Amino acid sequence: MPDVLDASPYDALLLLSFGGPEGPDDVVPFLENVTRGRGIPKERLKEVGQHYFLFGGVSPINDQNRALLDALRKDFAEHGLDLPVYWGNRNWAPYLTDTLREMVRDGRRRILVLATSAYASYSGCRQYRENLADSLAALEAEGLELPRIDKLRHYFNHPGFVEPMVDGVVRSLAELPEEVRDGAHIAFCTHSIPNSAADTSGPVEEHGDGGAYVRQHLDVAQVIADAVRERTGVDHPWQLLYQSRSGAPHIPWLEPDICDHLEERRAAGVPAVVMAPIGFVSDHMEVLYDLDTEATAKAEELGLPVRRSATVGADPRFAAAVRDLVLERSAAERGREVAPCALGALGASHNLCPVGCCPARAPRPAAAGADSPYA
């Protein structure tokens, strides 16, 4: 972009993430934060927390966010982009409201938000916007001057997000025994969500069977599969799979599940599988447990060779992509014509979430969108 050092009118970037426990004593309080308002008994939360207790009660997500913060600050500094980067979480320290309060006291008035979720969905976008509105309301009640907040567009198809995943799949294929490598199936994995949430994901015109959530994942999977074919000379069959279902059994969620799929592929004679977690920015608990532990154990039980490719994490190309997104949005805010960078068939996502985009389960204010009460 021609004005690569100019992030105006913005004066800060906020990395907004989910959060996770950092010790055994944190697990139940963390899960209470995640499930607040649902009336789930503490004993049930202790059962759910077993995934965390297997890893010492520590979720890797906070350390992964620290690594991403370091990568962003390093990239910005090396390219002369003078934009401070802050970090806040929805469900654990550093809490979003505390971080926004710090930013306001530091004099930040125009804030860009990078959410650690690349795709359109209620839980991956709208809920973060609701959390932002809740925090702004809290600061308003304290009498603080409110900043203007905008959210960076969905980056699922930005080259800096896609290309590291291509490398990860190619590396994982190379790690398979040579005799099964060319016949390996690629299982592109993402978080399952309720069908109703998927069907209403994205702008209203994109609602329907699977909505923007499924279409975006399918588009990225096709881009990666095509790139893998070009790199390896082999056209590997692939499918989009789901994991980490957590809802009541009677509510339909996106399927098929990755473990069921491994059973089906083995029965069909597939010699090996590469699991590619394209729905996740980093190797947090859903990747460590649901893929590296549960799905890998299922594959071992089946005698099916399996590898899991890397997520993007703090890859320098992703940090550079964030810089590009910041400069793209900044230029657009200054009235400049911008050619956004995107791979695949869907093109770049919208800058401003329109009314009806990924609607809430119950009406709640949401910041950084066309329906925001905080203009």
Short mmCIF file of C-alpha atoms in Angstrom, two decimals:
data_model
loop_
_atom_site.label_atom_id
_atom_site.label_comp_id
_atom_site.label_asym_id
_atom_site.label_seq_id
_atom_site.Cartn_x
_atom_site.Cartn_y
_atom_site.Cartn_z
CA MET A 1 0.00 0.00 0.00
CA PRO A 2 1.35 3.48 -0.82
CA ASP A 3 1.10 4.91 2.70
CA VAL A 4 2.56 1.92 4.53
CA LEU A 5 3.48 3.82 7.69
CA ASP A 6 0.19 5.66 8.19
CA ALA A 7 -2.34 4.07 10.53
CA SER A 8 -4.28 7.28 11.11
CA PRO A 9 -6.95 7.90 12.25
CA TYR A 10 -6.25 4.96 14.59
CA ASP A 11 -3.96 5.29 17.59
CA ALA A 12 -3.96 1.70 18.94
CA LEU A 13 -4.63 -1.94 18.06
CA LEU A 14 -6.40 -4.26 20.52
CA LEU A 15 -5.82 -8.00 20.29
CA LEU A 16 -9.11 -9.46 21.53
CA SER A 17 -9.21 -13.15 22.42
CA PHE A 18 -11.08 -15.81 24.36
CA GLY A 19 -8.74 -16.30 27.32
CA GLY A 20 -7.94 -19.44 29.24
CA PRO A 21 -6.89 -20.73 32.67
CA GLU A 22 -3.23 -20.58 33.65
CA GLY A 23 -3.31 -23.05 36.55
CA PRO A 24 -5.55 -25.71 38.15
CA ASP A 25 -7.23 -23.20 40.49
CA ASP A 26 -8.26 -21.09 37.48
CA VAL A 27 -10.14 -23.81 35.60
CA VAL A 28 -13.58 -23.73 37.28
CA PRO A 29 -13.67 -19.90 37.66
CA PHE A 30 -12.72 -19.63 33.98
CA LEU A 31 -15.50 -22.02 32.96
CA GLU A 32 -17.91 -20.07 35.15
CA ASN A 33 -17.02 -16.98 33.14
CA VAL A 34 -17.52 -18.82 29.85
CA THR A 35 -20.91 -20.26 30.84
CA ARG A 36 -22.24 -17.35 32.94
CA GLY A 37 -26.03 -17.11 32.79
CA ARG A 38 -26.58 -20.73 31.74
CA GLY A 39 -27.06 -22.15 35.26
CA ILE A 40 -24.51 -24.95 34.88
CA PRO A 41 -23.65 -26.54 38.27
CA LYS A 42 -20.07 -26.32 39.53
CA GLU A 43 -19.77 -30.12 39.62
CA ARG A 44 -20.57 -30.26 35.91
CA LEU A 45 -17.96 -27.58 35.24
CA LYS A 46 -15.38 -29.71 37.07
CA GLU A 47 -16.21 -32.57 34.72
CA VAL A 48 -15.87 -30.30 31.67
CA GLY A 49 -12.59 -29.00 33.07
CA GLN A 50 -10.94 -32.41 32.87
CA HIS A 51 -9.60 -31.47 29.45
CA TYR A 52 -7.68 -28.63 31.09
CA PHE A 53 -6.59 -30.70 34.08
CA LEU A 54 -4.94 -33.16 31.67
CA PHE A 55 -2.59 -30.30 30.76
CA GLY A 56 -1.92 -29.10 34.30
CA GLY A 57 -4.94 -26.78 34.31
CA VAL A 58 -3.24 -24.53 31.78
CA SER A 59 -4.67 -23.51 28.43
CA PRO A 60 -1.98 -22.69 25.88
CA ILE A 61 -4.00 -19.82 24.42
CA ASN A 62 -2.62 -17.08 26.66
CA ASP A 63 1.01 -17.92 25.90
CA GLN A 64 0.11 -18.13 22.22
CA ASN A 65 -1.44 -14.67 22.41
CA ARG A 66 1.71 -13.37 24.10
CA ALA A 67 3.74 -14.78 21.21
CA LEU A 68 1.40 -13.14 18.71
CA LEU A 69 1.68 -9.82 20.56
CA ASP A 70 5.47 -10.06 20.32
CA ALA A 71 5.26 -10.89 16.61
CA LEU A 72 2.94 -7.96 15.91
CA ARG A 73 5.06 -5.48 17.85
CA LYS A 74 8.22 -6.74 16.12
CA ASP A 75 6.67 -6.49 12.67
CA PHE A 76 5.24 -3.02 13.30
CA ALA A 77 8.57 -1.75 14.65
CA GLU A 78 10.57 -3.20 11.76
CA HIS A 79 8.27 -1.49 9.24
CA GLY A 80 8.08 1.83 11.04
CA LEU A 81 4.42 1.51 11.95
CA ASP A 82 3.98 3.46 15.18
CA LEU A 83 0.89 1.77 16.58
CA PRO A 84 0.81 0.40 20.15
CA VAL A 85 -0.69 -3.07 20.58
CA TYR A 86 -2.77 -4.02 23.63
CA TRP A 87 -4.36 -7.32 24.65
CA GLY A 88 -7.68 -8.14 26.31
CA ASN A 89 -9.72 -11.35 26.81
CA ARG A 90 -13.39 -12.18 27.08
CA ASN A 91 -13.12 -14.77 29.82
CA TRP A 92 -9.81 -14.45 31.68
CA ALA A 93 -7.09 -11.98 32.59
CA PRO A 94 -6.20 -9.62 31.08
CA TYR A 95 -9.92 -8.87 30.94
CA LEU A 96 -11.28 -6.76 28.10
CA THR A 97 -12.80 -4.06 30.32
CA ASP A 98 -9.55 -3.63 32.23
CA THR A 99 -7.58 -3.32 29.01
CA LEU A 100 -9.99 -0.79 27.50
CA ARG A 101 -9.81 1.25 30.72
CA GLU A 102 -6.01 1.23 30.43
CA MET A 103 -6.22 2.31 26.80
CA VAL A 104 -8.54 5.20 27.62
CA ARG A 105 -6.25 6.35 30.42
CA ASP A 106 -3.35 6.16 27.97
CA GLY A 107 -5.21 8.60 25.75
CA ARG A 108 -6.29 6.15 23.01
CA ARG A 109 -9.35 7.48 21.17
CA ARG A 110 -9.56 5.47 17.90
CA ILE A 111 -9.03 1.76 18.43
CA LEU A 112 -8.85 -1.06 15.90
CA VAL A 113 -9.68 -4.56 17.13
CA LEU A 114 -8.16 -7.82 15.91
CA ALA A 115 -10.23 -10.79 17.12
CA THR A 116 -8.56 -14.21 17.22
CA SER A 117 -11.33 -15.65 15.07
CA ALA A 118 -11.00 -15.51 11.30
CA TYR A 119 -14.52 -16.42 10.20
CA ALA A 120 -18.06 -15.05 10.41
CA SER A 121 -20.27 -16.49 13.16
CA TYR A 122 -22.08 -15.38 16.30
CA SER A 123 -19.42 -16.77 18.66
CA GLY A 124 -16.56 -15.71 16.39
CA CYS A 125 -17.66 -12.14 15.70
CA ARG A 126 -20.97 -10.86 17.05
CA GLN A 127 -20.28 -12.10 20.59
CA TYR A 128 -16.95 -10.27 20.63
CA ARG A 129 -18.79 -7.14 19.52
CA GLU A 130 -21.29 -7.63 22.36
CA ASN A 131 -18.41 -7.95 24.82
CA LEU A 132 -16.97 -4.70 23.49
CA ALA A 133 -20.34 -2.98 24.01
CA ASP A 134 -20.55 -4.36 27.57
CA SER A 135 -17.08 -3.00 28.35
CA LEU A 136 -17.85 0.40 26.85
CA ALA A 137 -21.01 0.56 28.95
CA ALA A 138 -18.95 -0.20 32.06
CA LEU A 139 -16.47 2.56 31.23
CA GLU A 140 -19.31 4.96 30.51
CA ALA A 141 -20.76 4.21 33.96
CA GLU A 142 -17.37 5.12 35.43
CA GLY A 143 -17.53 8.50 33.70
CA LEU A 144 -14.65 7.81 31.32
CA GLU A 145 -14.46 9.26 27.84
CA LEU A 146 -15.31 6.48 25.41
CA PRO A 147 -13.05 5.70 22.47
CA ARG A 148 -14.37 4.87 19.01
CA ILE A 149 -13.81 1.21 18.22
CA ASP A 150 -13.70 -0.53 14.83
CA LYS A 151 -13.07 -4.21 14.17
CA LEU A 152 -10.80 -5.51 11.43
CA ARG A 153 -12.53 -7.52 8.73
CA HIS A 154 -12.59 -11.31 8.67
CA TYR A 155 -9.18 -12.48 7.47
CA PHE A 156 -9.91 -16.13 6.67
CA ASN A 157 -8.78 -15.72 3.06
CA HIS A 158 -5.89 -13.28 3.49
CA PRO A 159 -2.69 -14.80 2.03
CA GLY A 160 -0.83 -14.23 5.29
CA PHE A 161 -3.35 -16.47 7.06
CA VAL A 162 -3.70 -19.10 4.30
CA GLU A 163 -0.10 -19.58 3.20
CA PRO A 164 1.23 -20.80 6.58
CA MET A 165 -1.56 -23.39 6.62
CA VAL A 166 -0.56 -24.59 3.14
CA ASP A 167 3.00 -25.06 4.42
CA GLY A 168 1.66 -26.96 7.42
CA VAL A 169 -0.30 -29.42 5.29
CA VAL A 170 2.64 -29.99 2.95
CA ARG A 171 4.96 -30.65 5.92
CA SER A 172 2.45 -33.06 7.47
CA LEU A 173 2.11 -35.00 4.22
CA ALA A 174 5.90 -35.27 4.02
CA GLU A 175 5.96 -36.72 7.56
CA LEU A 176 3.70 -39.62 6.57
CA PRO A 177 5.27 -42.94 5.52
CA GLU A 178 6.05 -42.77 1.82
CA GLU A 179 3.87 -45.77 1.00
CA VAL A 180 0.68 -44.03 2.25
CA ARG A 181 1.54 -40.40 1.47
CA ASP A 182 0.03 -40.00 -1.99
CA GLY A 183 -3.24 -41.62 -0.94
CA ALA A 184 -3.67 -39.48 2.16
CA HIS A 185 -6.95 -37.70 2.74
CA ILE A 186 -6.96 -34.10 4.06
CA ALA A 187 -9.47 -33.49 6.86
CA PHE A 188 -9.96 -29.73 7.17
CA CYS A 189 -11.22 -29.16 10.72
CA THR A 190 -13.07 -26.34 12.41
CA HIS A 191 -15.20 -25.76 15.49
CA SER A 192 -18.72 -27.13 15.22
CA ILE A 193 -21.48 -24.65 15.98
CA PRO A 194 -25.27 -25.05 16.13
CA ASN A 195 -26.84 -25.36 12.67
CA SER A 196 -29.05 -22.39 13.47
CA ALA A 197 -25.98 -20.22 14.19
CA ALA A 198 -24.26 -21.38 11.01
CA ASP A 199 -27.34 -20.75 8.87
CA THR A 200 -27.56 -17.13 10.07
CA SER A 201 -23.84 -16.36 9.95
CA GLY A 202 -22.67 -13.44 7.86
CA PRO A 203 -24.81 -10.67 6.33
CA VAL A 204 -28.50 -11.40 5.79
CA GLU A 205 -28.01 -12.04 2.06
CA GLU A 206 -25.56 -14.83 2.90
CA HIS A 207 -27.90 -16.64 5.30
CA GLY A 208 -29.07 -20.10 4.34
CA ASP A 209 -27.74 -23.63 4.57
CA GLY A 210 -24.51 -23.24 6.55
CA GLY A 211 -24.40 -19.49 5.97
CA ALA A 212 -21.15 -17.60 5.58
CA TYR A 213 -19.45 -19.77 8.22
CA VAL A 214 -19.53 -22.94 6.13
CA ARG A 215 -18.98 -21.18 2.80
CA GLN A 216 -15.89 -19.36 4.08
CA HIS A 217 -14.34 -22.57 5.42
CA LEU A 218 -15.07 -24.46 2.20
CA ASP A 219 -13.50 -21.67 0.17
CA VAL A 220 -10.31 -21.69 2.27
CA ALA A 221 -10.14 -25.48 2.16
CA GLN A 222 -10.34 -25.40 -1.64
CA VAL A 223 -7.59 -22.78 -1.84
CA ILE A 224 -5.31 -24.85 0.40
CA ALA A 225 -6.07 -28.10 -1.44
CA ASP A 226 -5.29 -26.44 -4.78
CA ALA A 227 -2.02 -25.04 -3.43
CA VAL A 228 -1.04 -28.42 -1.98
CA ARG A 229 -1.69 -30.04 -5.36
CA GLU A 230 0.54 -27.46 -7.07
CA ARG A 231 3.31 -28.00 -4.50
CA THR A 232 3.21 -31.80 -4.35
CA GLY A 233 1.82 -32.82 -7.72
CA VAL A 234 -0.82 -34.94 -5.95
CA ASP A 235 -4.54 -34.17 -5.89
CA HIS A 236 -5.47 -35.23 -2.36
CA PRO A 237 -9.17 -35.78 -1.61
CA TRP A 238 -10.47 -33.56 1.18
CA GLN A 239 -13.51 -32.80 3.30
CA LEU A 240 -14.57 -30.16 5.83
CA LEU A 241 -15.04 -31.72 9.28
CA TYR A 242 -16.15 -30.43 12.67
CA GLN A 243 -15.00 -30.87 16.25
CA SER A 244 -15.46 -29.61 19.81
CA ARG A 245 -19.24 -29.87 19.94
CA SER A 246 -20.48 -28.75 23.37
CA GLY A 247 -24.24 -28.26 23.08
CA ALA A 248 -27.23 -30.25 24.28
CA PRO A 249 -27.67 -33.52 22.32
CA HIS A 250 -31.12 -32.56 20.98
CA ILE A 251 -29.82 -29.38 19.27
CA PRO A 252 -28.42 -30.01 15.76
CA TRP A 253 -24.78 -28.97 15.34
CA LEU A 254 -22.61 -29.03 12.22
CA GLU A 255 -21.42 -32.50 11.22
CA PRO A 256 -19.63 -34.80 10.42
CA ASP A 257 -17.43 -35.05 13.49
CA ILE A 258 -13.71 -35.65 12.93
CA CYS A 259 -13.63 -38.89 14.95
CA ASP A 260 -16.61 -40.34 13.08
CA HIS A 261 -14.93 -39.32 9.84
CA LEU A 262 -11.72 -41.15 10.73
CA GLU A 263 -13.72 -44.33 11.28
CA GLU A 264 -15.49 -43.90 7.94
CA ARG A 265 -12.26 -43.19 6.06
CA ARG A 266 -10.57 -46.24 7.55
CA ALA A 267 -13.53 -48.41 6.61
CA ALA A 268 -13.35 -47.00 3.08
CA GLY A 269 -9.69 -48.01 2.79
CA VAL A 270 -8.08 -44.59 3.03
CA PRO A 271 -4.41 -45.23 3.94
CA ALA A 272 -3.71 -42.03 5.94
CA VAL A 273 -5.18 -38.69 7.01
CA VAL A 274 -3.79 -35.20 7.60
CA MET A 275 -5.91 -33.16 10.01
CA ALA A 276 -5.68 -29.47 9.14
CA PRO A 277 -7.28 -27.20 11.80
CA ILE A 278 -8.09 -24.29 9.48
CA GLY A 279 -10.76 -22.91 11.82
CA PHE A 280 -8.28 -22.03 14.58
CA VAL A 281 -5.70 -19.27 14.76
CA SER A 282 -3.46 -21.10 17.25
CA ASP A 283 -2.92 -24.47 18.95
CA HIS A 284 -5.24 -23.83 21.90
CA MET A 285 -7.18 -26.40 23.91
CA GLU A 286 -9.61 -27.45 21.17
CA VAL A 287 -6.63 -28.38 19.01
CA LEU A 288 -4.53 -29.95 21.78
CA TYR A 289 -7.34 -32.08 23.17
CA ASP A 290 -9.87 -32.69 20.39
CA LEU A 291 -7.30 -33.33 17.66
CA ASP A 292 -3.93 -34.13 19.25
CA THR A 293 -5.45 -36.25 22.03
CA GLU A 294 -8.92 -37.55 21.19
CA ALA A 295 -8.81 -37.79 17.38
CA THR A 296 -5.22 -39.04 17.38
CA ALA A 297 -6.17 -41.76 19.88
CA LYS A 298 -9.07 -42.75 17.62
CA ALA A 299 -6.70 -43.00 14.65
CA GLU A 300 -4.29 -45.17 16.64
CA GLU A 301 -7.17 -47.42 17.66
CA LEU A 302 -8.08 -47.78 13.98
CA GLY A 303 -4.50 -48.35 12.86
CA LEU A 304 -4.79 -45.28 10.64
CA PRO A 305 -1.64 -43.18 10.12
CA VAL A 306 -2.52 -39.58 10.94
CA ARG A 307 -0.70 -36.26 11.19
CA ARG A 308 -1.95 -32.89 12.42
CA SER A 309 -0.76 -29.80 10.56
CA ALA A 310 0.15 -26.57 12.32
CA THR A 311 -2.08 -23.59 12.91
CA VAL A 312 -0.92 -20.11 11.95
CA GLY A 313 -0.05 -18.94 15.48
CA ALA A 314 2.60 -16.21 15.54
CA ASP A 315 3.93 -16.90 12.04
CA PRO A 316 5.61 -13.71 10.72
CA ARG A 317 3.39 -13.86 7.62
CA PHE A 318 0.32 -13.60 9.82
CA ALA A 319 1.81 -10.64 11.67
CA ALA A 320 2.48 -9.02 8.29
CA ALA A 321 -1.12 -9.77 7.28
CA VAL A 322 -2.39 -7.95 10.37
CA ARG A 323 -0.23 -4.97 9.45
CA ASP A 324 -1.72 -5.07 5.97
CA LEU A 325 -5.27 -5.23 7.39
CA VAL A 326 -4.55 -2.28 9.68
CA LEU A 327 -3.21 -0.16 6.85
CA GLU A 328 -6.05 -1.22 4.55
CA ARG A 329 -8.70 -0.20 7.06
CA SER A 330 -6.88 3.00 7.98
CA ALA A 331 -6.65 4.08 4.35
CA ALA A 332 -10.35 3.32 3.84
CA GLU A 333 -11.23 5.43 6.88
CA ARG A 334 -9.29 8.31 5.35
CA GLY A 335 -11.36 8.01 2.18
CA ARG A 336 -8.71 6.30 0.08
CA GLU A 337 -9.58 3.65 -2.53
CA VAL A 338 -8.27 0.31 -1.28
CA ALA A 339 -7.75 -2.98 -3.09
CA PRO A 340 -8.10 -5.52 -0.28
CA CYS A 341 -5.99 -8.66 -0.45
CA ALA A 342 -7.92 -11.95 -0.56
CA LEU A 343 -7.57 -15.42 -2.04
CA GLY A 344 -10.31 -17.74 -3.25
CA ALA A 345 -13.71 -17.10 -4.77
CA LEU A 346 -15.43 -15.06 -2.04
CA GLY A 347 -13.34 -11.90 -2.05
CA ALA A 348 -12.62 -9.68 0.93
CA SER A 349 -15.13 -9.52 3.76
CA HIS A 350 -16.97 -6.36 4.79
CA ASN A 351 -15.32 -3.74 7.00
CA LEU A 352 -18.48 -2.95 8.94
CA CYS A 353 -20.83 -5.69 10.14
CA PRO A 354 -24.28 -4.81 8.77
CA VAL A 355 -27.56 -5.02 10.64
CA GLY A 356 -28.67 -8.65 10.88
CA CYS A 357 -25.13 -10.03 10.51
CA CYS A 358 -24.61 -13.12 12.73
CA PRO A 359 -27.67 -12.20 14.86
CA ALA A 360 -27.61 -12.58 18.63
CA ARG A 361 -29.42 -15.36 20.46
CA ALA A 362 -31.19 -12.60 22.37
CA PRO A 363 -31.12 -8.88 21.55
CA ARG A 364 -27.99 -7.27 23.01
CA PRO A 365 -26.05 -4.15 22.03
CA ALA A 366 -22.94 -4.78 19.95
CA ALA A 367 -20.14 -2.32 19.24
CA ALA A 368 -18.15 -1.89 16.00
CA GLY A 369 -21.04 -2.55 13.63
CA ALA A 370 -23.75 -0.73 11.71
CA ASP A 371 -26.12 -1.25 14.65
CA SER A 372 -23.64 -0.06 17.30
CA PRO A 373 -24.96 2.32 19.97
CA TYR A 374 -21.39 3.65 20.22
CA ALA A 375 -20.77 5.47 16.94
#
